[in-house]
Coordinates of C-alpha atoms and ligand atoms in Angstrom, one line a residue:
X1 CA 60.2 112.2 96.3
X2 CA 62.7 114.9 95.3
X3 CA 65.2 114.2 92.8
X4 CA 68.1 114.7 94.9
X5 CA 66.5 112.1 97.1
X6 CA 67.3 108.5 97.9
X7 CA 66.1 105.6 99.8
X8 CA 67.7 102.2 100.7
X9 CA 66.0 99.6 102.7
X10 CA 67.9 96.8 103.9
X11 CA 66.9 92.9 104.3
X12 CA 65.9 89.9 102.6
X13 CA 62.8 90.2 101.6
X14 CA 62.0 91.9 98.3
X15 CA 58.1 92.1 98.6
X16 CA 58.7 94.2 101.5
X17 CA 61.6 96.1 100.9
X18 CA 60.4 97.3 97.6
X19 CA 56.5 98.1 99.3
X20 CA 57.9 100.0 102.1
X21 CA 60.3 102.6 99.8
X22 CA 58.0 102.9 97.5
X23 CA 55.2 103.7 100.3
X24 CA 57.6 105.9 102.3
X25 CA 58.4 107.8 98.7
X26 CA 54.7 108.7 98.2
X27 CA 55.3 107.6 94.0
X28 CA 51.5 107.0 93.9
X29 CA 51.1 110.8 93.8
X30 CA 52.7 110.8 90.3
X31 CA 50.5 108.1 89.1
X32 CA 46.6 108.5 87.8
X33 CA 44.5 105.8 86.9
X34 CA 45.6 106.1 83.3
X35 CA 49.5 106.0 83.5
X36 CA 51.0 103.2 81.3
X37 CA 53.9 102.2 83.7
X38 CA 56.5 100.2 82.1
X39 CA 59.3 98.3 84.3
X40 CA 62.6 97.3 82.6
X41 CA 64.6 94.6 84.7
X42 CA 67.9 93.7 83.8
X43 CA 67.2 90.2 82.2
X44 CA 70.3 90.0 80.2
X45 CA 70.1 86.5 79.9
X46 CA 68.3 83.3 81.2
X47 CA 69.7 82.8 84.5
X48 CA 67.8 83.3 87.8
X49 CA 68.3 86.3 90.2
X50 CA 70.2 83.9 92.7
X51 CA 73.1 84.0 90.2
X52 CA 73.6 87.6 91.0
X53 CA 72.8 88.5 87.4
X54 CA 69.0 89.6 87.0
X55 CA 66.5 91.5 89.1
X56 CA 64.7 89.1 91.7
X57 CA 61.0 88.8 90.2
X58 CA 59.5 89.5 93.6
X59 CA 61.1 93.1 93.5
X60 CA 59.2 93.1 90.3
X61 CA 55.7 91.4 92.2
X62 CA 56.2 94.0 94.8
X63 CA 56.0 97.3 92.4
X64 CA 53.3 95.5 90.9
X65 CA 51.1 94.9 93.9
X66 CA 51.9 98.6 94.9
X67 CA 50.9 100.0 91.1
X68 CA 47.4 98.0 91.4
X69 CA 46.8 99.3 94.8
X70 CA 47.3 102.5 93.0
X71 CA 45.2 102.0 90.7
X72 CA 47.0 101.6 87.9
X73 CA 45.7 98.9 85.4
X74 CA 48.2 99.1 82.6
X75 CA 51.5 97.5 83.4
X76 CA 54.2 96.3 81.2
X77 CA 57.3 94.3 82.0
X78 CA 59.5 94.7 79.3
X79 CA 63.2 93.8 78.1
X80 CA 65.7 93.0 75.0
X81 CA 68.2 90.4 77.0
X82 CA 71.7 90.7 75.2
X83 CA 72.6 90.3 71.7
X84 CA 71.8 87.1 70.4
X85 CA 69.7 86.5 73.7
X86 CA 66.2 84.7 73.9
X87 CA 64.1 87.2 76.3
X88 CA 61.0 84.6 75.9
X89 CA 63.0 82.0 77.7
X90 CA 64.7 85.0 80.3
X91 CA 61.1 85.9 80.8
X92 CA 60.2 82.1 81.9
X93 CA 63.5 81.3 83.8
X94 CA 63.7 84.4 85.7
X95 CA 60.3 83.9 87.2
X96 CA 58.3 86.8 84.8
X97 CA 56.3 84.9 83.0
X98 CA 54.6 83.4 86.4
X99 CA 54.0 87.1 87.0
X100 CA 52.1 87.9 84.4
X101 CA 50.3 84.7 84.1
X102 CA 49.2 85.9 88.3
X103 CA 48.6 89.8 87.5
X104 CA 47.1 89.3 83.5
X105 CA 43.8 89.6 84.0
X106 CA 45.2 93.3 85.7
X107 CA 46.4 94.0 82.4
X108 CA 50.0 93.2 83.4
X109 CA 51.8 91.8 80.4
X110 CA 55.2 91.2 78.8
X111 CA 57.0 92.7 76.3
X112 CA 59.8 91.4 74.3
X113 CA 61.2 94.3 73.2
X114 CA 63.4 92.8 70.5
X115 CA 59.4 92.2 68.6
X116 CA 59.3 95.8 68.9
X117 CA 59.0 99.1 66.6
X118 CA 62.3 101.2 66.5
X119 CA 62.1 104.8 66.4
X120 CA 65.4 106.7 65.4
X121 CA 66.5 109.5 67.2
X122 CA 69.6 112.0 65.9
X123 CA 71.9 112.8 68.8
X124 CA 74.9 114.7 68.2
X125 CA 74.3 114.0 64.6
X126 CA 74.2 110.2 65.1
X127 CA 71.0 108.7 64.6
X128 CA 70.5 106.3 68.5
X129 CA 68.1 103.6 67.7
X130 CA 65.4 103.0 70.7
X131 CA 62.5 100.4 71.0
X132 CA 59.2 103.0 70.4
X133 CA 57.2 101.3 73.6
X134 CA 60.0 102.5 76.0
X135 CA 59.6 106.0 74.8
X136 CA 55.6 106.4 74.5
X137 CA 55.3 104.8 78.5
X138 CA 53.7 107.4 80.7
X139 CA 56.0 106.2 83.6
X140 CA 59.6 104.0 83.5
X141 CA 60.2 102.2 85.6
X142 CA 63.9 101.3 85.6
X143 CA 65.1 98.2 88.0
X144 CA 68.8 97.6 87.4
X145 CA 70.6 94.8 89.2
X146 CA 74.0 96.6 91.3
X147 CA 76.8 94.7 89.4
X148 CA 80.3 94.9 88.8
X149 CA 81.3 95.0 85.0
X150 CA 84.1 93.3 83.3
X151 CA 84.2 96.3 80.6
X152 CA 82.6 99.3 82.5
X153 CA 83.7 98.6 86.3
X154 CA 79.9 98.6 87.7
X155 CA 76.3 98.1 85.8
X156 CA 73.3 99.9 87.2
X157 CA 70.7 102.6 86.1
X158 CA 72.3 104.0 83.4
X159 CA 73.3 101.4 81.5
X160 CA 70.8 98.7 82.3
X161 CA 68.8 101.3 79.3
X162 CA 71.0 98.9 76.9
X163 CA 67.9 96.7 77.2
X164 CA 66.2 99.1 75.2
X165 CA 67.9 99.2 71.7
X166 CA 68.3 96.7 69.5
X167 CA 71.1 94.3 69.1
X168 CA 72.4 96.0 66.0
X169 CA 72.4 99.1 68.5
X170 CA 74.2 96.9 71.0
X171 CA 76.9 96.0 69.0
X172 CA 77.2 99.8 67.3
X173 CA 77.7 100.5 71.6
X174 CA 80.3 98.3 72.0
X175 CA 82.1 99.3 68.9
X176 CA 82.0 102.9 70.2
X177 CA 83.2 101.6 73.9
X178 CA 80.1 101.7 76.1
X179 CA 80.6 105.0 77.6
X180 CA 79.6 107.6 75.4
X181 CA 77.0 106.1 74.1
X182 CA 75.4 104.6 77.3
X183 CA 75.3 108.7 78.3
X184 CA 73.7 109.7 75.1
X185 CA 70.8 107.3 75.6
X186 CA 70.3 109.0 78.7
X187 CA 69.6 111.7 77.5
X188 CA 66.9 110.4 75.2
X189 CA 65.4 107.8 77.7
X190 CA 63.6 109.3 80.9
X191 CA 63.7 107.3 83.8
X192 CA 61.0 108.1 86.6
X193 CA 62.1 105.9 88.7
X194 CA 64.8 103.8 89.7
X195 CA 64.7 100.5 92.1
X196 CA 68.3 98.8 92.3
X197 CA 67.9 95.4 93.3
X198 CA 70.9 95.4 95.7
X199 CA 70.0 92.0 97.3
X200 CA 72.4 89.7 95.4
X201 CA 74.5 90.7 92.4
X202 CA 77.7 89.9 91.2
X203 CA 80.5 93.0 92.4
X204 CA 83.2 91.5 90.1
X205 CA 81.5 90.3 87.2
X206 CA 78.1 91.1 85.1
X207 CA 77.3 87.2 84.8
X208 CA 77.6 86.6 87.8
X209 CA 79.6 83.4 88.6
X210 CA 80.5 84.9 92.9
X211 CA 77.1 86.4 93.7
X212 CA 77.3 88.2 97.0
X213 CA 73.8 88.5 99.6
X214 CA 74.2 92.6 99.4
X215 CA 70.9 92.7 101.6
X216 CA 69.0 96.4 100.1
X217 CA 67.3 97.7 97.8
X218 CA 67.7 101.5 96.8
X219 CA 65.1 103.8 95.4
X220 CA 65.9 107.8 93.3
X221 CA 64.5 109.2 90.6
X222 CA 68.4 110.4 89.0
X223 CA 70.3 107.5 87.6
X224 CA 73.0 110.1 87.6
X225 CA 72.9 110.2 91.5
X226 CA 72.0 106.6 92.3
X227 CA 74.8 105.4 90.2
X228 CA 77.5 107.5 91.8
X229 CA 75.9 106.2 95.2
X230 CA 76.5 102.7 93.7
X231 CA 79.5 103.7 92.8
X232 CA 80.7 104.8 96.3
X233 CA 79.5 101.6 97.8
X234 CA 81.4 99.5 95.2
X235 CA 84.8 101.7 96.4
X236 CA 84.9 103.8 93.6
X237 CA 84.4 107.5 92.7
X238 CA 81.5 108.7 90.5
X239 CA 84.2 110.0 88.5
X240 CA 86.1 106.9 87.3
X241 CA 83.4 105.0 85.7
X242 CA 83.2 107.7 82.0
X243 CA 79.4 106.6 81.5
X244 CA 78.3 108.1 85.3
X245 CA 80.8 111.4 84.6
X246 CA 79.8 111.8 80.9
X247 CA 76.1 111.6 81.8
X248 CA 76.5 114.1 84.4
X249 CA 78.0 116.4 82.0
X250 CA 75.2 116.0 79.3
X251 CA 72.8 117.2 81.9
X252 CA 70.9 114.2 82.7
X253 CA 71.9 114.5 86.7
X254 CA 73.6 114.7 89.4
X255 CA 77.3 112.8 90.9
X256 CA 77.0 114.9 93.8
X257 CA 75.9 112.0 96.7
X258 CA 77.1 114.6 99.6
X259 CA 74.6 116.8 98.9
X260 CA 71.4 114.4 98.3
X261 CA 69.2 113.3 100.9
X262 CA 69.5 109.6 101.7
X263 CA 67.0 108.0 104.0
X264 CA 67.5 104.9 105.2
X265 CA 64.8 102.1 106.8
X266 CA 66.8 99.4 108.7
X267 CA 69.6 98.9 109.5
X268 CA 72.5 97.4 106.9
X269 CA 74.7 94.1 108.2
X270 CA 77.4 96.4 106.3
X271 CA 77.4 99.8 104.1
X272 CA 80.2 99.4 101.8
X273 CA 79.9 96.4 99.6
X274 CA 83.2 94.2 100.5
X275 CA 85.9 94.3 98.1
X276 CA 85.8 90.9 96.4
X277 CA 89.0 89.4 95.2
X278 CA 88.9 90.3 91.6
X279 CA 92.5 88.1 90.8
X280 CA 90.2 85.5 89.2
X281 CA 88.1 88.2 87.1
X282 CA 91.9 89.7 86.0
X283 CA 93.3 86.6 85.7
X284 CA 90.7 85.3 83.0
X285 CA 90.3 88.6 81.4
X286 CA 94.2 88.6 80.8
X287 CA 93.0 85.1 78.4
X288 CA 91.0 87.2 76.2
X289 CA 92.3 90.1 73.7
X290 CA 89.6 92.7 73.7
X291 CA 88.6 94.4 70.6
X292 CA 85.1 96.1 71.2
X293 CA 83.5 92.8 72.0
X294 CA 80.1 92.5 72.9
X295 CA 78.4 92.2 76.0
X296 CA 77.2 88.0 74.9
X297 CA 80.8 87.3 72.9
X298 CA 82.6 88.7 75.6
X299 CA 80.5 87.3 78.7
X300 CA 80.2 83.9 77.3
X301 CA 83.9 83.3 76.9
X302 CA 84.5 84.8 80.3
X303 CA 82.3 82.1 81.8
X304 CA 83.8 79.5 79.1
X305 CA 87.1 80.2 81.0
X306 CA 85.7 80.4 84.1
X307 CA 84.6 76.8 83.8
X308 CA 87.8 75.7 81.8
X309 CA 89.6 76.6 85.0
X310 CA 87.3 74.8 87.3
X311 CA 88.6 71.6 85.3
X312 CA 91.6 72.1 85.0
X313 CA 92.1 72.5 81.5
X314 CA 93.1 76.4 81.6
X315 CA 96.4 76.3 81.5
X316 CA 96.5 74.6 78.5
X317 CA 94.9 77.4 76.4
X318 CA 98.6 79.8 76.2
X319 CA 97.3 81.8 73.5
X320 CA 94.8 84.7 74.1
X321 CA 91.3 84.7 72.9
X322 CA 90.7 87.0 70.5
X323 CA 87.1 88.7 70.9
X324 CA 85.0 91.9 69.0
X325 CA 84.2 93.3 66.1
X326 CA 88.0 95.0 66.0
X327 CA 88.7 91.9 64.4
X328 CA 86.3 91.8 61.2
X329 CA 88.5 91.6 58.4
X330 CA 91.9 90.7 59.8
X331 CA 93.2 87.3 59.1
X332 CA 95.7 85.8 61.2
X333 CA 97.2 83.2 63.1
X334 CA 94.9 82.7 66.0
X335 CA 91.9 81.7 68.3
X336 CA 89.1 83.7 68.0
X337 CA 85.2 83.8 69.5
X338 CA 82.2 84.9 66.8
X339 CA 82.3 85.7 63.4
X340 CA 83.9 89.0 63.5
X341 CA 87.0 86.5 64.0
X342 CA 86.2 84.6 61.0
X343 CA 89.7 86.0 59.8
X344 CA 91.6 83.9 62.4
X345 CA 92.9 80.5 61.4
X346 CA 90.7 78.6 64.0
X347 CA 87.4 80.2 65.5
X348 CA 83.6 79.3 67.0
X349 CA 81.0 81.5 64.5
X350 CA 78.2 83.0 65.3
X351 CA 77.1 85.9 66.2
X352 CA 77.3 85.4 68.8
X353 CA 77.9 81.8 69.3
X354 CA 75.7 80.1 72.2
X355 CA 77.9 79.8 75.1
X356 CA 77.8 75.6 75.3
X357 CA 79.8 76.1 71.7
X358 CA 82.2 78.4 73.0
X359 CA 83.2 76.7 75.8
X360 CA 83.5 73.3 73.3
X361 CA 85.5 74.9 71.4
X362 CA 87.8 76.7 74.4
X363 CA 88.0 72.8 75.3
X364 CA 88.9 71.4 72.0
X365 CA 91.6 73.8 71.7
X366 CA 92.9 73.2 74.9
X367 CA 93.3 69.5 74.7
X368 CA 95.2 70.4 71.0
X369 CA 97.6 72.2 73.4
X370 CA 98.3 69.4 75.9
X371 CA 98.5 67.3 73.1
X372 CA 101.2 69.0 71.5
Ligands
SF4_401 S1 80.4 88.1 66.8 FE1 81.1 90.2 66.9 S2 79.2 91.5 66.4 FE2 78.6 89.4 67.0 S3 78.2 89.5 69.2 FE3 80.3 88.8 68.9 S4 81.6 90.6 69.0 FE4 79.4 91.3 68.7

């Protein structure tokens, strides 16, 4: 498969989908027996793929079964869910660690990458942290889940590489607004592969809440190209969403879909992914005041809100949420999510807090309101 190359197969069934592009692309011709393939899903947190938020574990049974064929007898399935996050208990709920209890004995195993060795690399004379086992793979393996983004419009190739730094990284990331450094990674990270699991994510939000059956599954080698193609289908250009443009300009590919080579096996129900009514996701994002949050502060009290509206209690909560580390250090008169908020007269800590607490705390505040 050429780099300006990709495949999308459409239906419902990942096994088959993912067997047939990955036949059709000829990959085993880049393998040998001794490649160490590693696959990074998005597991961002412990929810299963039917929530629109994490790669379907059968798109990950289906590389699998095609790697063995090949094979290949050293697999690893490996992730760092988001700050704070438990990616043992993402592993179970998401279906991975039935996986790798079926394949082990093939040498398939799982990797939480939070256990793992850092190795620092300067870039642009700042030092980018990166988990060592993503780097020494033979062959990644990267298998984003095509999402909208409350902070970076759309989540896909690039960016799903966030699961490969550690949280410390994560929150330097959001500190520095996403962008930038989600292209600079990319230019230290390799991906040989890239399988979007377009079957059901979340085009408004990246935890999910309005999942939406997409029906595909898209195969390249440039996350460059496949995300403007993602792009393209969500309705925008390549050019709006800075990580996609900056990425292109730092060499790592290509925004230019009109020129690539997209085959296609079956036929879709529809091409462009609907435009969802994002009122809701603007309505509760006007609740919270922004200060380079991260991805788990920010997420969590987005689906706090989410289910503070769904009883009712929303209205009640006038004040906006203050959320980020923008706010270590400033004290005043407010409601705030995390410790960097610790400044604010009344706040959940933690960093991050677990989302149960956040949402308690959205809800105590709220009744304080009403009762006023
Ligand atoms: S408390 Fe601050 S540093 Fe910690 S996760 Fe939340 S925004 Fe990030």
């Amino acid at each position: 498969m050429q780099r300006a190359e990709l495949a999308v197969a459409y239906g419902q069934d990942p096994l088959r989908l993912v067997l047939e592009l990955l036949e059709s692309a000829g990959i085993a011709s880049e393998l040998s027996a001794g490649t160490h393939v590693l696959l990074k899903p998005n597991l961002v947190m412990a929810r299963e793929a039917s929530s629109g938020i994490t790669t379907h574990p059968q798109l990950a049974e289906g590389v699998i079964r095609y790697l063995l064929d090949a094979g290949i007898r050293r697999i690893t399935i490996a992730e760092s869910s988001w700050t704070g996050g438990d990616t043992r208990k993402a592993f179970r709920v998401c279906g991975y660690e039935s996986i790798a209890a079926k394949y082990g004995r093939f040498a398939v195993g799982l990797l939480d990458l939070k256990q793992d060795a850092v190795q620092t690399i300067p870039v642009q004379g700042t030092p980018f942290k990166v988990f060592r086992s993503v780097l020494e793979a033979d062959y990644l393996i990267n298998m984003p889940v095509l999402k909208g983004h409350g902070q970076t419009r759309l989540t896909c190739a690039l960016k799903n590489l966030k699961g490969c730094i550690p949280d410390s990284e994560k929150r330097r990331y959001h500190a520095q607004g996403l962008h930038e450094p989600i292209a600079l990674l990319n230019t230290i990270i390799r991906q040989d592969l890239v399988i979007v699991d377009g079957l059901c994510g979340d085009p408004v939000s990246e935890i999910g809440g309005d999942p939406l059956a997409m029906d595909r599954v898209i195969l390249g080698k440039d996350p460059v190209l496949v995300d403007s193609y993602v792009a393209e289908l969500m309705g925008y250009r390549p050019q709006m969403i800075e990580h996609i443009a900056l990425a292109h300009r730092y060499g790592v590919g290509s925004m230019d879909t009109g020129s690539a080579r997209i085959r296609e096996l079956g036929n879709p129900r529809f091409q462009k992914i609907p435009r969802k009514d994002r009122s809701r996701l603007r309505r509760l994002q006007a609740c919270i005041s922004d200060r380079q949050a991260c991805s788990a502060c920010y997420g969590s009290t987005l689906y706090a809100l989410q289910r503070l509206e769904e009883s009712g209690k929303l209205a009640n909560l006038r004040a906006s949420i203050c959320v980020g580390q923008g706010y270590r250090g400033v004290r005043m008169e407010g409601k705030g999510i995390g410790s960097c908020t610790r400044g604010l007269s009344s706040f959940v800590d933690g960093c991050p807090p677990t989302a149960r607490s956040i949402y308690e705390f959205l809800e105590s505040e709220s009744g304080k309101r009403s009762d006023a």
